[in-house]
Amino acid sequence: MTSGTLSLTEIPHPPEPETTRKEGGEGGREADPLLRVSLDHFQGPLDLLLHLIRKQDIDIFDIPVAKITAQFLEMIRGVERLELEKAGEFIEMAATLVRIKAQMLFPRKVEEEYDDPRADLVRRLLEYEHFREVARVLDGAERARQKTWRKGYVQLRPRPAALDLPLETGWAEVESATKALAARLARPEPGYRFQSRPVRMEEKIEHILLVLMERARVEFSALVSPWGTRMHAVMSLLACLELAKRSTLSLRQESPFATLWVYRKDDPDAA
Amino acid sequence: MRPDRMVEALLFASEAPLSAADLARVDESLNEDLVEEIIAGLREEYESTDRAFGIVEIAGGYQILTRPEYAFVLDRFETVPTTARLSAAALETLAIIAYRQPVGRAEVEEIRGVSAGGVLKTLAERNLIEVVARGEGLGRPLLYGTTRFFLEHFGFRTLAELPRSDELDVILADRTADA
């Protein structure tokens, strides 16, 4: 229920003079379940009027206007709490009902051609009831249709982003990971380290020969720079010394700590 | 090539209803009568083999749709879009437009006894109604009619499938009182 809802049972009100009307059977109106319905349940004043008429098995072609008007006014008590437009619609209908009620009281001659002041309202009620019924048929059709799907209606399941996935790691896994780490730390550290892949001097010899096939000389640092580790530098130097010993290359350095050049031996410049 | 399989292939691949004329147009061996005969045969075939889908006549065409008995399976599948149902106000307004089209806002409001602006806007946004003409008179009001999607949404073949007054569960027979 919204704040704009009117529930008659919530509003205590003393009996008012205008509620005592000539129609009988209205005494216990407050307890009447017919009137204990929130206005929000109705699509508008016509819907409410039809509710009153149909629930009481009233002949729609002979509406007891005074009785219905009283009930209608009772129902829309507090209507001003609804939004303005909605309230206006109910109040307009109330005015129409009161006008018809007044017209019904005018004296008339029996033989006179009589225009029933209720006629237009009855026409509207029947017309509205017709469409309300069609709306019900549409509702049923919509329900039925929504139980069937056309091809392509089911989309491919989108891959959820990793962050959206629920975390599946439990405490048991955290605990076992902690234990494994503790066990590894408890193991005595080995007194030695070894390279996962040892660098062999033969490899360096091959590499140097390959480089010197393209160029007459090369800086020693250029031979080492692709790897840069101390072990590669040592092995490269050993390879150079070995090749120098085999007389396939010569080494030249202008001064201590200057650039060390590696020359191809068949190069006449390097003699 | 079997003509019934050609029709079946088209119906299978289509996301929207195809009319008998649409289907007949794809091959010179087909005509509308033959297409309808084929569809009757396919329907029988699907029914006798208890398929989860059937051929439904909808919005002036034919469409393969899953059978309602399997709605629960599709409801479980989370990528099936949940379809919001229309409100009572929307349904009443649609009912009036379906019967009275082309119809303007004033008449809709007169019949329902409440204002209709918001509902009309919603229905147009949902492609259930559209402006089909402009009325005579002051300001040449917009006149609305239902769309083809309206038929698809409610599963109607044509507008004629909407119930006639005498089929409704209300007393409308004697209208002499409003003479």
PDB file of N, CA, C and O in Angstrom, chain A residues 43-46 54 61 85 89 119 123-124 126-135 137-139 141-143 145-151 153-155 157-158, chain B residues 12 15 58 63 65-66 68 71 74 77-80 83 85-86 88-89 92 95-96 99-100 110-112 114-115 152-154 156 165 168 171 174 177-178:
ATOM      1  N   GLN A  43      -9.329   0.709 -11.536  1.00  0.00           N
ATOM      2  CA  GLN A  43      -8.713   1.394 -12.667  1.00  0.00           C
ATOM      3  C   GLN A  43      -9.241   2.810 -12.831  1.00  0.00           C
ATOM      4  O   GLN A  43      -8.719   3.587 -13.595  1.00  0.00           O
ATOM      5  N   GLY A  44     -10.308   3.119 -12.128  1.00  0.00           N
ATOM      6  CA  GLY A  44     -10.894   4.449 -12.243  1.00  0.00           C
ATOM      7  C   GLY A  44     -12.308   4.409 -11.715  1.00  0.00           C
ATOM      8  O   GLY A  44     -12.753   3.379 -11.204  1.00  0.00           O
ATOM      9  N   PRO A  45     -13.035   5.522 -11.838  1.00  0.00           N
ATOM     10  CA  PRO A  45     -14.394   5.589 -11.288  1.00  0.00           C
ATOM     11  C   PRO A  45     -15.357   4.587 -11.917  1.00  0.00           C
ATOM     12  O   PRO A  45     -16.208   4.038 -11.225  1.00  0.00           O
ATOM     13  N   LEU A  46     -15.210   4.317 -13.217  1.00  0.00           N
ATOM     14  CA  LEU A  46     -16.122   3.363 -13.864  1.00  0.00           C
ATOM     15  C   LEU A  46     -15.896   1.957 -13.310  1.00  0.00           C
ATOM     16  O   LEU A  46     -16.844   1.204 -13.076  1.00  0.00           O
ATOM     17  N   ARG A  54     -21.997  -4.827  -9.766  1.00  0.00           N
ATOM     18  CA  ARG A  54     -21.941  -6.271 -10.021  1.00  0.00           C
ATOM     19  C   ARG A  54     -21.869  -7.086  -8.740  1.00  0.00           C
ATOM     20  O   ARG A  54     -22.445  -8.166  -8.654  1.00  0.00           O
ATOM     21  N   PHE A  61     -29.611  -1.908 -15.710  1.00  0.00           N
ATOM     22  CA  PHE A  61     -30.562  -1.047 -16.415  1.00  0.00           C
ATOM     23  C   PHE A  61     -31.544  -0.373 -15.453  1.00  0.00           C
ATOM     24  O   PHE A  61     -32.427   0.352 -15.862  1.00  0.00           O
ATOM     25  N   GLU A  85      -4.743  14.273 -10.339  1.00  0.00           N
ATOM     26  CA  GLU A  85      -5.469  13.865 -11.536  1.00  0.00           C
ATOM     27  C   GLU A  85      -6.418  12.708 -11.229  1.00  0.00           C
ATOM     28  O   GLU A  85      -7.580  12.705 -11.616  1.00  0.00           O
ATOM     29  N   GLU A  89     -10.715  12.513 -11.261  1.00  0.00           N
ATOM     30  CA  GLU A  89     -11.540  11.578 -12.012  1.00  0.00           C
ATOM     31  C   GLU A  89     -12.650  10.994 -11.141  1.00  0.00           C
ATOM     32  O   GLU A  89     -13.797  10.878 -11.575  1.00  0.00           O
ATOM     33  N   ALA A 119     -29.331   6.883 -18.463  1.00  0.00           N
ATOM     34  CA  ALA A 119     -29.026   6.174 -19.715  1.00  0.00           C
ATOM     35  C   ALA A 119     -27.570   6.319 -20.152  1.00  0.00           C
ATOM     36  O   ALA A 119     -26.912   5.335 -20.480  1.00  0.00           O
ATOM     37  N   ARG A 123     -24.783   3.369 -20.509  1.00  0.00           N
ATOM     38  CA  ARG A 123     -24.076   3.091 -21.771  1.00  0.00           C
ATOM     39  C   ARG A 123     -22.567   3.063 -21.541  1.00  0.00           C
ATOM     40  O   ARG A 123     -21.867   2.173 -21.997  1.00  0.00           O
ATOM     41  N   ARG A 124     -22.085   4.050 -20.788  1.00  0.00           N
ATOM     42  CA  ARG A 124     -20.639   4.100 -20.524  1.00  0.00           C
ATOM     43  C   ARG A 124     -20.170   2.899 -19.714  1.00  0.00           C
ATOM     44  O   ARG A 124     -19.112   2.339 -19.975  1.00  0.00           O
ATOM     45  N   LEU A 126     -21.503  -0.094 -19.559  1.00  0.00           N
ATOM     46  CA  LEU A 126     -21.505  -1.318 -20.362  1.00  0.00           C
ATOM     47  C   LEU A 126     -20.345  -1.326 -21.347  1.00  0.00           C
ATOM     48  O   LEU A 126     -19.699  -2.353 -21.556  1.00  0.00           O
ATOM     49  N   GLU A 127     -20.094  -0.168 -21.919  1.00  0.00           N
ATOM     50  CA  GLU A 127     -18.978  -0.072 -22.865  1.00  0.00           C
ATOM     51  C   GLU A 127     -17.659  -0.350 -22.154  1.00  0.00           C
ATOM     52  O   GLU A 127     -16.827  -1.121 -22.625  1.00  0.00           O
ATOM     53  N   TYR A 128     -17.496   0.261 -20.986  1.00  0.00           N
ATOM     54  CA  TYR A 128     -16.264   0.050 -20.231  1.00  0.00           C
ATOM     55  C   TYR A 128     -16.129  -1.411 -19.809  1.00  0.00           C
ATOM     56  O   TYR A 128     -15.060  -2.002 -19.909  1.00  0.00           O
ATOM     57  N   GLU A 129     -17.257  -1.981 -19.374  1.00  0.00           N
ATOM     58  CA  GLU A 129     -17.212  -3.372 -18.927  1.00  0.00           C
ATOM     59  C   GLU A 129     -16.784  -4.297 -20.069  1.00  0.00           C
ATOM     60  O   GLU A 129     -16.034  -5.249 -19.876  1.00  0.00           O
ATOM     61  N   HIS A 130     -17.271  -3.978 -21.248  1.00  0.00           N
ATOM     62  CA  HIS A 130     -16.885  -4.748 -22.427  1.00  0.00           C
ATOM     63  C   HIS A 130     -15.361  -4.751 -22.598  1.00  0.00           C
ATOM     64  O   HIS A 130     -14.732  -5.797 -22.735  1.00  0.00           O
ATOM     65  N   PHE A 131     -14.771  -3.552 -22.543  1.00  0.00           N
ATOM     66  CA  PHE A 131     -13.324  -3.474 -22.772  1.00  0.00           C
ATOM     67  C   PHE A 131     -12.535  -4.049 -21.598  1.00  0.00           C
ATOM     68  O   PHE A 131     -11.452  -4.601 -21.774  1.00  0.00           O
ATOM     69  N   ARG A 132     -13.117  -3.931 -20.399  1.00  0.00           N
ATOM     70  CA  ARG A 132     -12.449  -4.527 -19.243  1.00  0.00           C
ATOM     71  C   ARG A 132     -12.381  -6.043 -19.418  1.00  0.00           C
ATOM     72  O   ARG A 132     -11.392  -6.684 -19.076  1.00  0.00           O
ATOM     73  N   GLU A 133     -13.455  -6.577 -20.007  1.00  0.00           N
ATOM     74  CA  GLU A 133     -13.499  -8.015 -20.254  1.00  0.00           C
ATOM     75  C   GLU A 133     -12.491  -8.401 -21.343  1.00  0.00           C
ATOM     76  O   GLU A 133     -11.800  -9.414 -21.240  1.00  0.00           O
ATOM     77  N   VAL A 134     -12.408  -7.577 -22.383  1.00  0.00           N
ATOM     78  CA  VAL A 134     -11.431  -7.839 -23.445  1.00  0.00           C
ATOM     79  C   VAL A 134     -10.017  -7.788 -22.860  1.00  0.00           C
ATOM     80  O   VAL A 134      -9.159  -8.605 -23.203  1.00  0.00           O
ATOM     81  N   ALA A 135      -9.815  -6.850 -21.942  1.00  0.00           N
ATOM     82  CA  ALA A 135      -8.489  -6.737 -21.314  1.00  0.00           C
ATOM     83  C   ALA A 135      -8.147  -8.034 -20.593  1.00  0.00           C
ATOM     84  O   ALA A 135      -7.005  -8.479 -20.592  1.00  0.00           O
ATOM     85  N   VAL A 137      -9.214 -10.992 -21.458  1.00  0.00           N
ATOM     86  CA  VAL A 137      -8.874 -11.961 -22.508  1.00  0.00           C
ATOM     87  C   VAL A 137      -7.437 -11.736 -22.968  1.00  0.00           C
ATOM     88  O   VAL A 137      -6.659 -12.683 -23.130  1.00  0.00           O
ATOM     89  N   LEU A 138      -7.064 -10.463 -23.135  1.00  0.00           N
ATOM     90  CA  LEU A 138      -5.695 -10.136 -23.554  1.00  0.00           C
ATOM     91  C   LEU A 138      -4.693 -10.627 -22.504  1.00  0.00           C
ATOM     92  O   LEU A 138      -3.640 -11.152 -22.832  1.00  0.00           O
ATOM     93  N   ASP A 139      -5.062 -10.436 -21.243  1.00  0.00           N
ATOM     94  CA  ASP A 139      -4.181 -10.868 -20.161  1.00  0.00           C
ATOM     95  C   ASP A 139      -3.931 -12.376 -20.252  1.00  0.00           C
ATOM     96  O   ASP A 139      -2.794 -12.832 -20.151  1.00  0.00           O
ATOM     97  N   ALA A 141      -4.250 -14.236 -22.919  1.00  0.00           N
ATOM     98  CA  ALA A 141      -3.494 -14.508 -24.145  1.00  0.00           C
ATOM     99  C   ALA A 141      -2.014 -14.218 -23.922  1.00  0.00           C
ATOM    100  O   ALA A 141      -1.139 -14.966 -24.373  1.00  0.00           O
ATOM    101  N   GLU A 142      -1.731 -13.118 -23.211  1.00  0.00           N
ATOM    102  CA  GLU A 142      -0.341 -12.755 -22.947  1.00  0.00           C
ATOM    103  C   GLU A 142       0.340 -13.830 -22.092  1.00  0.00           C
ATOM    104  O   GLU A 142       1.456 -14.248 -22.364  1.00  0.00           O
ATOM    105  N   ARG A 143      -0.378 -14.276 -21.071  1.00  0.00           N
ATOM    106  CA  ARG A 143       0.153 -15.340 -20.221  1.00  0.00           C
ATOM    107  C   ARG A 143       0.514 -16.569 -21.035  1.00  0.00           C
ATOM    108  O   ARG A 143       1.576 -17.159 -20.877  1.00  0.00           O
ATOM    109  N   ARG A 145       0.979 -16.833 -24.273  1.00  0.00           N
ATOM    110  CA  ARG A 145       2.022 -16.572 -25.269  1.00  0.00           C
ATOM    111  C   ARG A 145       3.396 -16.573 -24.618  1.00  0.00           C
ATOM    112  O   ARG A 145       4.384 -16.970 -25.228  1.00  0.00           O
ATOM    113  N   GLN A 146       3.459 -16.095 -23.372  1.00  0.00           N
ATOM    114  CA  GLN A 146       4.758 -16.007 -22.701  1.00  0.00           C
ATOM    115  C   GLN A 146       5.273 -17.369 -22.252  1.00  0.00           C
ATOM    116  O   GLN A 146       6.354 -17.472 -21.705  1.00  0.00           O
ATOM    117  N   LYS A 147       4.488 -18.391 -22.497  1.00  0.00           N
ATOM    118  CA  LYS A 147       4.963 -19.737 -22.185  1.00  0.00           C
ATOM    119  C   LYS A 147       5.591 -20.397 -23.410  1.00  0.00           C
ATOM    120  O   LYS A 147       6.010 -21.544 -23.361  1.00  0.00           O
ATOM    121  N   THR A 148       5.604 -19.701 -24.518  1.00  0.00           N
ATOM    122  CA  THR A 148       6.228 -20.256 -25.717  1.00  0.00           C
ATOM    123  C   THR A 148       7.314 -19.298 -26.206  1.00  0.00           C
ATOM    124  O   THR A 148       7.172 -18.092 -26.092  1.00  0.00           O
ATOM    125  N   TRP A 149       8.369 -19.878 -26.730  1.00  0.00           N
ATOM    126  CA  TRP A 149       9.497 -19.055 -27.167  1.00  0.00           C
ATOM    127  C   TRP A 149       9.807 -19.309 -28.616  1.00  0.00           C
ATOM    128  O   TRP A 149       9.721 -20.435 -29.098  1.00  0.00           O
ATOM    129  N   ARG A 150      10.207 -18.264 -29.285  1.00  0.00           N
ATOM    130  CA  ARG A 150      10.629 -18.409 -30.667  1.00  0.00           C
ATOM    131  C   ARG A 150      12.121 -18.712 -30.700  1.00  0.00           C
ATOM    132  O   ARG A 150      12.822 -18.517 -29.702  1.00  0.00           O
ATOM    133  N   LYS A 151      12.547 -19.138 -31.861  1.00  0.00           N
ATOM    134  CA  LYS A 151      13.953 -19.454 -32.027  1.00  0.00           C
ATOM    135  C   LYS A 151      14.783 -18.185 -31.837  1.00  0.00           C
ATOM    136  O   LYS A 151      14.379 -17.104 -32.247  1.00  0.00           O
ATOM    137  N   TYR A 153      15.439 -16.799 -29.067  1.00  0.00           N
ATOM    138  CA  TYR A 153      15.078 -16.015 -27.888  1.00  0.00           C
ATOM    139  C   TYR A 153      16.050 -16.269 -26.743  1.00  0.00           C
ATOM    140  O   TYR A 153      16.342 -15.371 -25.975  1.00  0.00           O
ATOM    141  N   VAL A 154      16.543 -17.468 -26.672  1.00  0.00           N
ATOM    142  CA  VAL A 154      17.523 -17.786 -25.641  1.00  0.00           C
ATOM    143  C   VAL A 154      18.892 -17.337 -26.147  1.00  0.00           C
ATOM    144  O   VAL A 154      19.385 -17.838 -27.139  1.00  0.00           O
ATOM    145  N   GLN A 155      19.478 -16.374 -25.480  1.00  0.00           N
ATOM    146  CA  GLN A 155      20.766 -15.851 -25.907  1.00  0.00           C
ATOM    147  C   GLN A 155      21.886 -16.765 -25.423  1.00  0.00           C
ATOM    148  O   GLN A 155      21.707 -17.546 -24.513  1.00  0.00           O
ATOM    149  N   ARG A 157      24.933 -17.879 -23.426  1.00  0.00           N
ATOM    150  CA  ARG A 157      25.283 -17.562 -22.046  1.00  0.00           C
ATOM    151  C   ARG A 157      26.532 -16.689 -22.029  1.00  0.00           C
ATOM    152  O   ARG A 157      27.573 -17.090 -22.537  1.00  0.00           O
ATOM    153  N   PRO A 158      26.463 -15.486 -21.525  1.00  0.00           N
ATOM    154  CA  PRO A 158      27.662 -14.639 -21.526  1.00  0.00           C
ATOM    155  C   PRO A 158      28.695 -15.159 -20.523  1.00  0.00           C
ATOM    156  O   PRO A 158      28.331 -15.691 -19.482  1.00  0.00           O
TER     157      PRO A 158
ATOM    158  N   PHE B  12      12.352 -22.971 -39.589  1.00  0.00           N
ATOM    159  CA  PHE B  12      13.338 -23.197 -38.533  1.00  0.00           C
ATOM    160  C   PHE B  12      14.268 -21.996 -38.389  1.00  0.00           C
ATOM    161  O   PHE B  12      14.586 -21.570 -37.289  1.00  0.00           O
ATOM    162  N   GLU B  15      13.226 -15.914 -37.360  1.00  0.00           N
ATOM    163  CA  GLU B  15      12.936 -15.444 -36.007  1.00  0.00           C
ATOM    164  C   GLU B  15      11.566 -14.783 -35.926  1.00  0.00           C
ATOM    165  O   GLU B  15      11.089 -14.474 -34.846  1.00  0.00           O
ATOM    166  N   ILE B  58       0.493 -17.202 -36.252  1.00  0.00           N
ATOM    167  CA  ILE B  58       0.604 -15.992 -35.419  1.00  0.00           C
ATOM    168  C   ILE B  58       0.887 -14.786 -36.302  1.00  0.00           C
ATOM    169  O   ILE B  58       1.672 -14.885 -37.262  1.00  0.00           O
ATOM    170  N   GLN B  63       5.074 -19.721 -37.426  1.00  0.00           N
ATOM    171  CA  GLN B  63       6.304 -19.615 -36.666  1.00  0.00           C
ATOM    172  C   GLN B  63       6.479 -20.865 -35.822  1.00  0.00           C
ATOM    173  O   GLN B  63       5.510 -21.404 -35.282  1.00  0.00           O
ATOM    174  N   LEU B  65       7.428 -22.366 -32.502  1.00  0.00           N
ATOM    175  CA  LEU B  65       7.555 -21.924 -31.110  1.00  0.00           C
ATOM    176  C   LEU B  65       7.659 -23.149 -30.206  1.00  0.00           C
ATOM    177  O   LEU B  65       7.106 -24.204 -30.531  1.00  0.00           O
ATOM    178  N   THR B  66       8.340 -22.971 -29.099  1.00  0.00           N
ATOM    179  CA  THR B  66       8.414 -24.078 -28.143  1.00  0.00           C
ATOM    180  C   THR B  66       7.029 -24.297 -27.552  1.00  0.00           C
ATOM    181  O   THR B  66       6.209 -23.391 -27.478  1.00  0.00           O
ATOM    182  N   PRO B  68       4.183 -24.914 -24.720  1.00  0.00           N
ATOM    183  CA  PRO B  68       4.052 -24.348 -23.364  1.00  0.00           C
ATOM    184  C   PRO B  68       4.446 -25.325 -22.255  1.00  0.00           C
ATOM    185  O   PRO B  68       4.880 -24.884 -21.186  1.00  0.00           O
ATOM    186  N   ALA B  71       7.812 -24.638 -20.846  1.00  0.00           N
ATOM    187  CA  ALA B  71       8.100 -23.287 -20.340  1.00  0.00           C
ATOM    188  C   ALA B  71       8.997 -23.354 -19.105  1.00  0.00           C
ATOM    189  O   ALA B  71       9.897 -22.540 -18.930  1.00  0.00           O
ATOM    190  N   LEU B  74      12.716 -23.470 -19.893  1.00  0.00           N
ATOM    191  CA  LEU B  74      13.274 -22.205 -20.370  1.00  0.00           C
ATOM    192  C   LEU B  74      13.319 -21.170 -19.264  1.00  0.00           C
ATOM    193  O   LEU B  74      14.217 -20.340 -19.214  1.00  0.00           O
ATOM    194  N   PHE B  77      16.508 -21.225 -17.410  1.00  0.00           N
ATOM    195  CA  PHE B  77      17.707 -20.798 -18.119  1.00  0.00           C
ATOM    196  C   PHE B  77      17.877 -19.310 -17.927  1.00  0.00           C
ATOM    197  O   PHE B  77      17.015 -18.533 -18.329  1.00  0.00           O
ATOM    198  N   GLU B  78      18.967 -18.906 -17.293  1.00  0.00           N
ATOM    199  CA  GLU B  78      19.017 -17.521 -16.808  1.00  0.00           C
ATOM    200  C   GLU B  78      19.143 -16.475 -17.910  1.00  0.00           C
ATOM    201  O   GLU B  78      18.882 -15.310 -17.672  1.00  0.00           O
ATOM    202  N   THR B  79      19.495 -16.884 -19.121  1.00  0.00           N
ATOM    203  CA  THR B  79      19.624 -15.862 -20.160  1.00  0.00           C
ATOM    204  C   THR B  79      18.317 -15.618 -20.911  1.00  0.00           C
ATOM    205  O   THR B  79      18.259 -14.789 -21.780  1.00  0.00           O
ATOM    206  N   VAL B  80      17.265 -16.369 -20.573  1.00  0.00           N
ATOM    207  CA  VAL B  80      15.966 -16.082 -21.174  1.00  0.00           C
ATOM    208  C   VAL B  80      15.455 -14.789 -20.549  1.00  0.00           C
ATOM    209  O   VAL B  80      15.325 -14.701 -19.343  1.00  0.00           O
ATOM    210  N   THR B  83       9.959 -11.514 -19.166  1.00  0.00           N
ATOM    211  CA  THR B  83       9.053 -10.585 -19.830  1.00  0.00           C
ATOM    212  C   THR B  83       8.118  -9.986 -18.800  1.00  0.00           C
ATOM    213  O   THR B  83       7.447 -10.701 -18.078  1.00  0.00           O
ATOM    214  N   ARG B  85       4.828  -8.334 -17.571  1.00  0.00           N
ATOM    215  CA  ARG B  85       3.454  -8.378 -18.055  1.00  0.00           C
ATOM    216  C   ARG B  85       2.893  -6.962 -18.044  1.00  0.00           C
ATOM    217  O   ARG B  85       3.334  -6.092 -17.307  1.00  0.00           O
ATOM    218  N   LEU B  86       1.900  -6.762 -18.897  1.00  0.00           N
ATOM    219  CA  LEU B  86       1.304  -5.429 -19.011  1.00  0.00           C
ATOM    220  C   LEU B  86       0.356  -5.173 -17.841  1.00  0.00           C
ATOM    221  O   LEU B  86      -0.278  -6.100 -17.337  1.00  0.00           O
ATOM    222  N   ALA B  88      -2.994  -3.572 -15.841  1.00  0.00           N
ATOM    223  CA  ALA B  88      -4.421  -3.578 -16.170  1.00  0.00           C
ATOM    224  C   ALA B  88      -4.771  -2.352 -17.015  1.00  0.00           C
ATOM    225  O   ALA B  88      -5.546  -2.455 -17.975  1.00  0.00           O
ATOM    226  N   ALA B  89      -4.193  -1.210 -16.661  1.00  0.00           N
ATOM    227  CA  ALA B  89      -4.465   0.011 -17.421  1.00  0.00           C
ATOM    228  C   ALA B  89      -4.011  -0.148 -18.869  1.00  0.00           C
ATOM    229  O   ALA B  89      -4.712   0.245 -19.811  1.00  0.00           O
ATOM    230  N   GLU B  92      -6.413  -2.582 -20.744  1.00  0.00           N
ATOM    231  CA  GLU B  92      -7.700  -1.964 -21.074  1.00  0.00           C
ATOM    232  C   GLU B  92      -7.538  -1.004 -22.251  1.00  0.00           C
ATOM    233  O   GLU B  92      -8.356  -0.977 -23.175  1.00  0.00           O
ATOM    234  N   ALA B  95      -7.115  -2.908 -25.383  1.00  0.00           N
ATOM    235  CA  ALA B  95      -8.392  -3.503 -25.809  1.00  0.00           C
ATOM    236  C   ALA B  95      -9.198  -2.481 -26.594  1.00  0.00           C
ATOM    237  O   ALA B  95      -9.742  -2.789 -27.665  1.00  0.00           O
ATOM    238  N   ILE B  96      -9.253  -1.255 -26.066  1.00  0.00           N
ATOM    239  CA  ILE B  96     -10.022  -0.201 -26.742  1.00  0.00           C
ATOM    240  C   ILE B  96      -9.423   0.100 -28.112  1.00  0.00           C
ATOM    241  O   ILE B  96     -10.122   0.190 -29.121  1.00  0.00           O
ATOM    242  N   TYR B  99     -10.100  -2.615 -30.805  1.00  0.00           N
ATOM    243  CA  TYR B  99     -11.454  -2.661 -31.368  1.00  0.00           C
ATOM    244  C   TYR B  99     -11.826  -1.399 -32.122  1.00  0.00           C
ATOM    245  O   TYR B  99     -12.590  -1.433 -33.075  1.00  0.00           O
ATOM    246  N   ARG B 100     -11.325  -0.266 -31.634  1.00  0.00           N
ATOM    247  CA  ARG B 100     -11.814   0.999 -32.163  1.00  0.00           C
ATOM    248  C   ARG B 100     -10.842   1.671 -33.134  1.00  0.00           C
ATOM    249  O   ARG B 100     -11.085   2.785 -33.567  1.00  0.00           O
ATOM    250  N   GLU B 110     -12.407   8.776 -22.598  1.00  0.00           N
ATOM    251  CA  GLU B 110     -13.849   8.801 -22.379  1.00  0.00           C
ATOM    252  C   GLU B 110     -14.351   7.410 -21.972  1.00  0.00           C
ATOM    253  O   GLU B 110     -15.141   7.265 -21.049  1.00  0.00           O
ATOM    254  N   ILE B 111     -13.831   6.379 -22.641  1.00  0.00           N
ATOM    255  CA  ILE B 111     -14.304   5.022 -22.360  1.00  0.00           C
ATOM    256  C   ILE B 111     -13.801   4.530 -20.998  1.00  0.00           C
ATOM    257  O   ILE B 111     -14.545   3.946 -20.224  1.00  0.00           O
ATOM    258  N   ARG B 112     -12.562   4.824 -20.681  1.00  0.00           N
ATOM    259  CA  ARG B 112     -12.007   4.307 -19.423  1.00  0.00           C
ATOM    260  C   ARG B 112     -12.318   5.221 -18.241  1.00  0.00           C
ATOM    261  O   ARG B 112     -12.168   4.811 -17.101  1.00  0.00           O
ATOM    262  N   VAL B 114     -10.601   7.656 -17.273  1.00  0.00           N
ATOM    263  CA  VAL B 114      -9.354   8.145 -16.671  1.00  0.00           C
ATOM    264  C   VAL B 114      -8.426   8.642 -17.776  1.00  0.00           C
ATOM    265  O   VAL B 114      -8.624   8.317 -18.944  1.00  0.00           O
ATOM    266  N   SER B 115      -7.420   9.399 -17.400  1.00  0.00           N
ATOM    267  CA  SER B 115      -6.503   9.929 -18.403  1.00  0.00           C
ATOM    268  C   SER B 115      -5.632   8.803 -18.974  1.00  0.00           C
ATOM    269  O   SER B 115      -5.399   7.789 -18.327  1.00  0.00           O
ATOM    270  N   GLU B 152       1.845 -10.512 -32.430  1.00  0.00           N
ATOM    271  CA  GLU B 152       2.895 -11.445 -32.019  1.00  0.00           C
ATOM    272  C   GLU B 152       2.954 -11.588 -30.509  1.00  0.00           C
ATOM    273  O   GLU B 152       3.110 -12.677 -29.975  1.00  0.00           O
ATOM    274  N   HIS B 153       2.859 -10.429 -29.833  1.00  0.00           N
ATOM    275  CA  HIS B 153       2.985 -10.429 -28.373  1.00  0.00           C
ATOM    276  C   HIS B 153       1.885 -11.252 -27.712  1.00  0.00           C
ATOM    277  O   HIS B 153       2.115 -11.928 -26.710  1.00  0.00           O
ATOM    278  N   PHE B 154       0.668 -11.167 -28.264  1.00  0.00           N
ATOM    279  CA  PHE B 154      -0.450 -11.872 -27.642  1.00  0.00           C
ATOM    280  C   PHE B 154      -0.734 -13.216 -28.314  1.00  0.00           C
ATOM    281  O   PHE B 154      -1.605 -13.954 -27.875  1.00  0.00           O
ATOM    282  N   PHE B 156      -1.871 -13.735 -31.397  1.00  0.00           N
ATOM    283  CA  PHE B 156      -3.064 -13.768 -32.246  1.00  0.00           C
ATOM    284  C   PHE B 156      -2.671 -13.893 -33.709  1.00  0.00           C
ATOM    285  O   PHE B 156      -1.662 -13.369 -34.143  1.00  0.00           O
ATOM    286  N   SER B 165     -18.250  -9.338 -28.972  1.00  0.00           N
ATOM    287  CA  SER B 165     -19.001  -8.949 -27.771  1.00  0.00           C
ATOM    288  C   SER B 165     -19.809 -10.113 -27.206  1.00  0.00           C
ATOM    289  O   SER B 165     -19.852 -10.326 -25.999  1.00  0.00           O
ATOM    290  N   LEU B 168     -18.138 -12.630 -24.897  1.00  0.00           N
ATOM    291  CA  LEU B 168     -17.611 -12.205 -23.611  1.00  0.00           C
ATOM    292  C   LEU B 168     -18.563 -12.572 -22.487  1.00  0.00           C
ATOM    293  O   LEU B 168     -19.759 -12.704 -22.680  1.00  0.00           O
ATOM    294  N   ILE B 171     -22.979  -9.176 -19.662  1.00  0.00           N
ATOM    295  CA  ILE B 171     -24.311  -8.980 -20.215  1.00  0.00           C
ATOM    296  C   ILE B 171     -24.297  -7.708 -21.064  1.00  0.00           C
ATOM    297  O   ILE B 171     -24.178  -6.607 -20.557  1.00  0.00           O
ATOM    298  N   ASP B 174     -28.830  -6.532 -24.193  1.00  0.00           N
ATOM    299  CA  ASP B 174     -29.891  -5.537 -24.297  1.00  0.00           C
ATOM    300  C   ASP B 174     -29.332  -4.136 -24.111  1.00  0.00           C
ATOM    301  O   ASP B 174     -28.987  -3.728 -23.024  1.00  0.00           O
ATOM    302  N   ALA B 177     -31.661   0.292 -23.416  1.00  0.00           N
ATOM    303  CA  ALA B 177     -31.779   1.268 -22.335  1.00  0.00           C
ATOM    304  C   ALA B 177     -31.076   2.582 -22.660  1.00  0.00           C
ATOM    305  O   ALA B 177     -31.449   3.629 -22.152  1.00  0.00           O
ATOM    306  N   ASP B 178     -30.072   2.515 -23.498  1.00  0.00           N
ATOM    307  CA  ASP B 178     -29.346   3.753 -23.763  1.00  0.00           C
ATOM    308  C   ASP B 178     -29.881   4.484 -24.996  1.00  0.00           C
ATOM    309  O   ASP B 178     -29.284   5.430 -25.462  1.00  0.00           O
TER     310      ASP B 178
END
